[in-house]
Amino acid sequence: GAVVSQHPSRVICKSGTSVKIECRSLDFQATTMFWYRQFPKKSLMLMATSNEGSKATYEQGVEKDKFLINHASLTLSTLTVTSAHPEDSSFYICSARWNAVKETQYFGPGTRLLVL
Amino acid sequence: GQNIDQPTEMTATEGAIVQINCTYQTSGFNGLFWYQQHAGEAPTFLSYNVLDGLEEKGRFSSFLSRSKGYSYLLLKELQMKDSASYLCAVMDSNYQLIWGAGTKLIIKP
């Protein structure tokens, strides 16, 4: 199946700093990418949907100025957590799909963020 | 609103069979997915049902009844490595995945 990578897999940062997470589709063109976060023992929560070349669509309650999403190419989307705080500590997962097959999303391995 | 319900936790014995149920109410339907998620890892795809009936794939089977808004995941010949969370997700009319909270499956020897 298709491969989606995320980098870094784990990151620890100090409160107030910004962290960038990359999501790459390695063998297909990802027309749409999704960013999720997951708290311990909870299910995935969709944060935003990004289409290549256009602004991301954020879910209700997700601050777009805090979680900056860029999807500049068909193989790369980035999520930047700005001025991170301990409550932003979470497991961030991206997924990607090719819009010709909307039923299929390929998930990245996730990035665990710990803000001290 | 959109809602997906599945049990929080289930326990089963190695070698046995377990059925994890999922009921849903969503705006539109473009298929139901089951994912397996081990602690600290991303979900991995198990099955996709868009038509009524049973889909069998090795030790795992998934069933769908669209009229009842109901699905189940059946795991046979349970192995210790099957201990994980199992997530039910429905793709709505906008092709977005709506996720259940997940069922933690504990396998005992």
GROMACS .gro file of C-alpha atoms in nm:
model
  225
    1GLY     CA    1   0.000   0.000   0.000
    2ALA     CA    2   0.086   0.367  -0.015
    3VAL     CA    3   0.335   0.507   0.233
    4VAL     CA    4   0.303   0.822   0.439
    5SER     CA    5   0.587   0.936   0.661
    6GLN     CA    6   0.596   1.182   0.947
    7HIS     CA    7   0.893   1.364   1.093
    8PRO     CA    8   0.987   1.384   1.369
    9SER     CA    9   0.841   1.077   1.537
   10ARG     CA   10   0.895   1.227   1.879
   11VAL     CA   11   0.972   1.580   1.990
   12ILE     CA   12   1.020   1.744   2.327
   13CYS     CA   13   1.019   2.120   2.345
   14LYS     CA   14   1.003   2.400   2.595
   15SER     CA   15   0.685   2.594   2.654
   16GLY     CA   16   0.664   2.895   2.426
   17THR     CA   17   0.861   2.750   2.138
   18SER     CA   18   0.723   2.643   1.800
   19VAL     CA   19   0.738   2.293   1.660
   20LYS     CA   20   0.701   2.189   1.296
   21ILE     CA   21   0.578   1.843   1.200
   22GLU     CA   22   0.615   1.719   0.843
   23CYS     CA   23   0.389   1.476   0.666
   24ARG     CA   24   0.504   1.329   0.335
   25SER     CA   25   0.336   1.097   0.088
   26LEU     CA   26   0.620   0.890  -0.051
   27ASP     CA   27   0.471   0.717  -0.352
   28PHE     CA   28   0.156   0.901  -0.452
   29GLN     CA   29   0.024   1.252  -0.498
   30ALA     CA   30  -0.169   1.356  -0.191
   31THR     CA   31  -0.433   1.596  -0.311
   32THR     CA   32  -0.576   1.616   0.037
   33MET     CA   33  -0.411   1.573   0.374
   34PHE     CA   34  -0.574   1.549   0.715
   35TRP     CA   35  -0.428   1.635   1.054
   36TYR     CA   36  -0.554   1.461   1.365
   37ARG     CA   37  -0.462   1.476   1.729
   38GLN     CA   38  -0.520   1.205   1.982
   39PHE     CA   39  -0.512   1.231   2.360
   40PRO     CA   40  -0.433   0.924   2.569
   41LYS     CA   41  -0.709   0.663   2.561
   42LYS     CA   42  -0.918   0.882   2.333
   43SER     CA   43  -1.007   0.853   1.969
   44LEU     CA   44  -0.872   1.058   1.683
   45MET     CA   45  -0.993   1.415   1.656
   46LEU     CA   46  -0.978   1.582   1.317
   47MET     CA   47  -0.805   1.918   1.343
   48ALA     CA   48  -0.799   2.033   0.983
   49THR     CA   49  -0.820   1.932   0.621
   50SER     CA   50  -0.576   2.073   0.370
   51ASN     CA   51  -0.591   2.064  -0.005
   52GLU     CA   52  -0.275   2.122  -0.205
   53GLY     CA   53  -0.229   2.487  -0.292
   54SER     CA   54  -0.515   2.624  -0.085
   55LYS     CA   55  -0.581   2.723   0.275
   56ALA     CA   56  -0.660   2.456   0.526
   57THR     CA   57  -1.012   2.409   0.659
   58TYR     CA   58  -1.008   2.392   1.037
   59GLU     CA   59  -1.257   2.208   1.254
   60GLN     CA   60  -1.459   2.399   1.508
   61GLY     CA   61  -1.258   2.479   1.818
   62VAL     CA   62  -0.917   2.445   1.651
   63GLU     CA   63  -0.721   2.770   1.648
   64LYS     CA   64  -0.582   2.831   1.302
   65ASP     CA   65  -0.328   3.083   1.428
   66LYS     CA   66  -0.192   2.831   1.674
   67PHE     CA   67  -0.188   2.531   1.445
   68LEU     CA   68  -0.046   2.654   1.115
   69ILE     CA   69  -0.093   2.415   0.827
   70ASN     CA   70   0.083   2.441   0.494
   71HIS     CA   71   0.025   2.209   0.199
   72ALA     CA   72   0.249   2.361  -0.063
   73SER     CA   73   0.308   2.052  -0.271
   74LEU     CA   74   0.136   1.725  -0.357
   75THR     CA   75   0.373   1.531  -0.136
   76LEU     CA   76   0.425   1.750   0.169
   77SER     CA   77   0.210   1.910   0.435
   78THR     CA   78   0.340   2.068   0.753
   79LEU     CA   79   0.175   2.139   1.087
   80THR     CA   80   0.340   2.404   1.302
   81VAL     CA   81   0.236   2.427   1.665
   82THR     CA   82   0.314   2.786   1.755
   83SER     CA   83   0.397   2.900   2.107
   84ALA     CA   84   0.345   2.549   2.235
   85HIS     CA   85   0.210   2.492   2.586
   86PRO     CA   86   0.194   2.175   2.796
   87GLU     CA   87  -0.173   2.126   2.702
   88ASP     CA   88  -0.062   2.089   2.338
   89SER     CA   89   0.120   1.770   2.431
   90SER     CA   90  -0.048   1.502   2.227
   91PHE     CA   91  -0.010   1.244   1.952
   92TYR     CA   92  -0.042   1.413   1.612
   93ILE     CA   93  -0.127   1.196   1.314
   94CYS     CA   94  -0.154   1.293   0.950
   95SER     CA   95  -0.326   1.107   0.672
   96ALA     CA   96  -0.323   1.158   0.299
   97ARG     CA   97  -0.543   1.066   0.010
   98TRP     CA   98  -0.557   1.100  -0.364
   99ASN     CA   99  -0.888   1.263  -0.446
  100ALA     CA  100  -0.961   1.023  -0.730
  101VAL     CA  101  -1.011   0.760  -0.459
  102LYS     CA  102  -1.179   0.953  -0.180
  103GLU     CA  103  -1.259   0.646   0.027
  104THR     CA  104  -0.895   0.571   0.102
  105GLN     CA  105  -0.677   0.755   0.350
  106TYR     CA  106  -0.323   0.648   0.426
  107PHE     CA  107  -0.201   0.725   0.775
  108GLY     CA  108   0.139   0.841   0.885
  109PRO     CA  109   0.303   0.679   1.189
  110GLY     CA  110   0.230   0.977   1.413
  111THR     CA  111   0.435   1.233   1.604
  112ARG     CA  112   0.438   1.241   1.980
  113LEU     CA  113   0.480   1.595   2.110
  114LEU     CA  114   0.572   1.668   2.469
  115VAL     CA  115   0.580   2.030   2.578
  116LEU     CA  116   0.760   2.094   2.906
  117GLY     CA  117  -2.553   1.522   1.512
  118GLN     CA  118  -2.309   1.252   1.414
  119ASN     CA  119  -2.247   0.972   1.655
  120ILE     CA  120  -2.057   0.645   1.661
  121ASP     CA  121  -2.087   0.408   1.955
  122GLN     CA  122  -1.871   0.112   2.042
  123PRO     CA  123  -1.791  -0.055   2.374
  124THR     CA  124  -1.508   0.097   2.572
  125GLU     CA  125  -1.336  -0.224   2.664
  126MET     CA  126  -1.367  -0.597   2.605
  127THR     CA  127  -1.178  -0.897   2.738
  128ALA     CA  128  -1.134  -1.229   2.562
  129THR     CA  129  -0.926  -1.543   2.589
  130GLU     CA  130  -0.644  -1.645   2.358
  131GLY     CA  131  -0.772  -1.877   2.087
  132ALA     CA  132  -1.133  -1.765   2.129
  133ILE     CA  133  -1.360  -1.548   1.913
  134VAL     CA  134  -1.467  -1.192   1.992
  135GLN     CA  135  -1.717  -0.962   1.825
  136ILE     CA  136  -1.685  -0.585   1.858
  137ASN     CA  137  -2.001  -0.394   1.774
  138CYS     CA  138  -2.037  -0.046   1.632
  139THR     CA  139  -2.352   0.158   1.577
  140TYR     CA  140  -2.358   0.485   1.392
  141GLN     CA  141  -2.565   0.785   1.298
  142THR     CA  142  -2.401   1.009   1.042
  143SER     CA  143  -2.488   1.264   0.779
  144GLY     CA  144  -2.441   1.055   0.470
  145PHE     CA  145  -2.253   0.731   0.432
  146ASN     CA  146  -1.958   0.646   0.212
  147GLY     CA  147  -1.840   0.338   0.391
  148LEU     CA  148  -1.741   0.206   0.732
  149PHE     CA  149  -1.385   0.133   0.834
  150TRP     CA  150  -1.225  -0.069   1.110
  151TYR     CA  151  -0.876   0.017   1.224
  152GLN     CA  152  -0.645  -0.147   1.475
  153GLN     CA  153  -0.429   0.074   1.693
  154HIS     CA  154  -0.157  -0.045   1.926
  155ALA     CA  155  -0.053   0.186   2.208
  156GLY     CA  156   0.172   0.466   2.086
  157GLU     CA  157   0.120   0.384   1.720
  158ALA     CA  158  -0.097   0.519   1.440
  159PRO     CA  159  -0.408   0.327   1.331
  160THR     CA  160  -0.365   0.052   1.074
  161PHE     CA  161  -0.637  -0.035   0.827
  162LEU     CA  162  -0.828  -0.358   0.883
  163SER     CA  163  -1.143  -0.345   0.672
  164TYR     CA  164  -1.382  -0.137   0.464
  165ASN     CA  165  -1.752  -0.208   0.413
  166VAL     CA  166  -1.974  -0.002   0.188
  167LEU     CA  167  -2.235  -0.265   0.097
  168ASP     CA  168  -2.439  -0.478   0.336
  169GLY     CA  169  -2.296  -0.810   0.427
  170LEU     CA  170  -1.991  -0.984   0.557
  171GLU     CA  171  -1.634  -0.925   0.439
  172GLU     CA  172  -1.385  -1.190   0.543
  173LYS     CA  173  -1.012  -1.139   0.550
  174GLY     CA  174  -0.821  -1.416   0.723
  175ARG     CA  175  -0.893  -1.422   1.095
  176PHE     CA  176  -1.082  -1.094   1.075
  177SER     CA  177  -1.431  -1.039   0.935
  178SER     CA  178  -1.643  -0.726   0.923
  179PHE     CA  179  -2.018  -0.701   0.882
  180LEU     CA  180  -2.236  -0.408   0.780
  181SER     CA  181  -2.609  -0.338   0.790
  182ARG     CA  182  -2.676   0.007   0.654
  183SER     CA  183  -3.048  -0.003   0.735
  184LYS     CA  184  -2.967  -0.067   1.100
  185GLY     CA  185  -2.664   0.162   1.118
  186TYR     CA  186  -2.468  -0.131   1.255
  187SER     CA  187  -2.139  -0.304   1.201
  188TYR     CA  188  -1.929  -0.558   1.381
  189LEU     CA  189  -1.571  -0.674   1.366
  190LEU     CA  190  -1.521  -1.043   1.431
  191LEU     CA  191  -1.181  -1.169   1.538
  192LYS     CA  192  -1.120  -1.543   1.537
  193GLU     CA  193  -0.842  -1.756   1.685
  194LEU     CA  194  -0.735  -1.469   1.904
  195GLN     CA  195  -0.365  -1.416   1.959
  196MET     CA  196  -0.193  -1.213   2.227
  197LYS     CA  197  -0.077  -0.966   1.961
  198ASP     CA  198  -0.443  -0.882   1.892
  199SER     CA  199  -0.449  -0.689   2.218
  200ALA     CA  200  -0.506  -0.334   2.091
  201SER     CA  201  -0.771  -0.070   2.046
  202TYR     CA  202  -1.013  -0.120   1.758
  203LEU     CA  203  -1.155   0.194   1.603
  204CYS     CA  204  -1.478   0.210   1.407
  205ALA     CA  205  -1.497   0.502   1.163
  206VAL     CA  206  -1.764   0.610   0.916
  207MET     CA  207  -1.697   0.818   0.607
  208ASP     CA  208  -1.968   1.081   0.581
  209SER     CA  209  -2.113   1.258   0.278
  210ASN     CA  210  -1.811   1.493   0.269
  211TYR     CA  211  -1.571   1.198   0.263
  212GLN     CA  212  -1.451   1.282   0.613
  213LEU     CA  213  -1.395   1.007   0.866
  214ILE     CA  214  -1.608   1.023   1.179
  215TRP     CA  215  -1.438   0.821   1.452
  216GLY     CA  216  -1.571   0.615   1.735
  217ALA     CA  217  -1.391   0.632   2.068
  218GLY     CA  218  -1.238   0.289   2.016
  219THR     CA  219  -1.269  -0.044   2.193
  220LYS     CA  220  -0.975  -0.161   2.398
  221LEU     CA  221  -0.945  -0.538   2.356
  222ILE     CA  222  -0.760  -0.726   2.626
  223ILE     CA  223  -0.653  -1.081   2.546
  224LYS     CA  224  -0.584  -1.315   2.837
  225PRO     CA  225  -0.385  -1.639   2.812
   0.00000   0.00000   0.00000
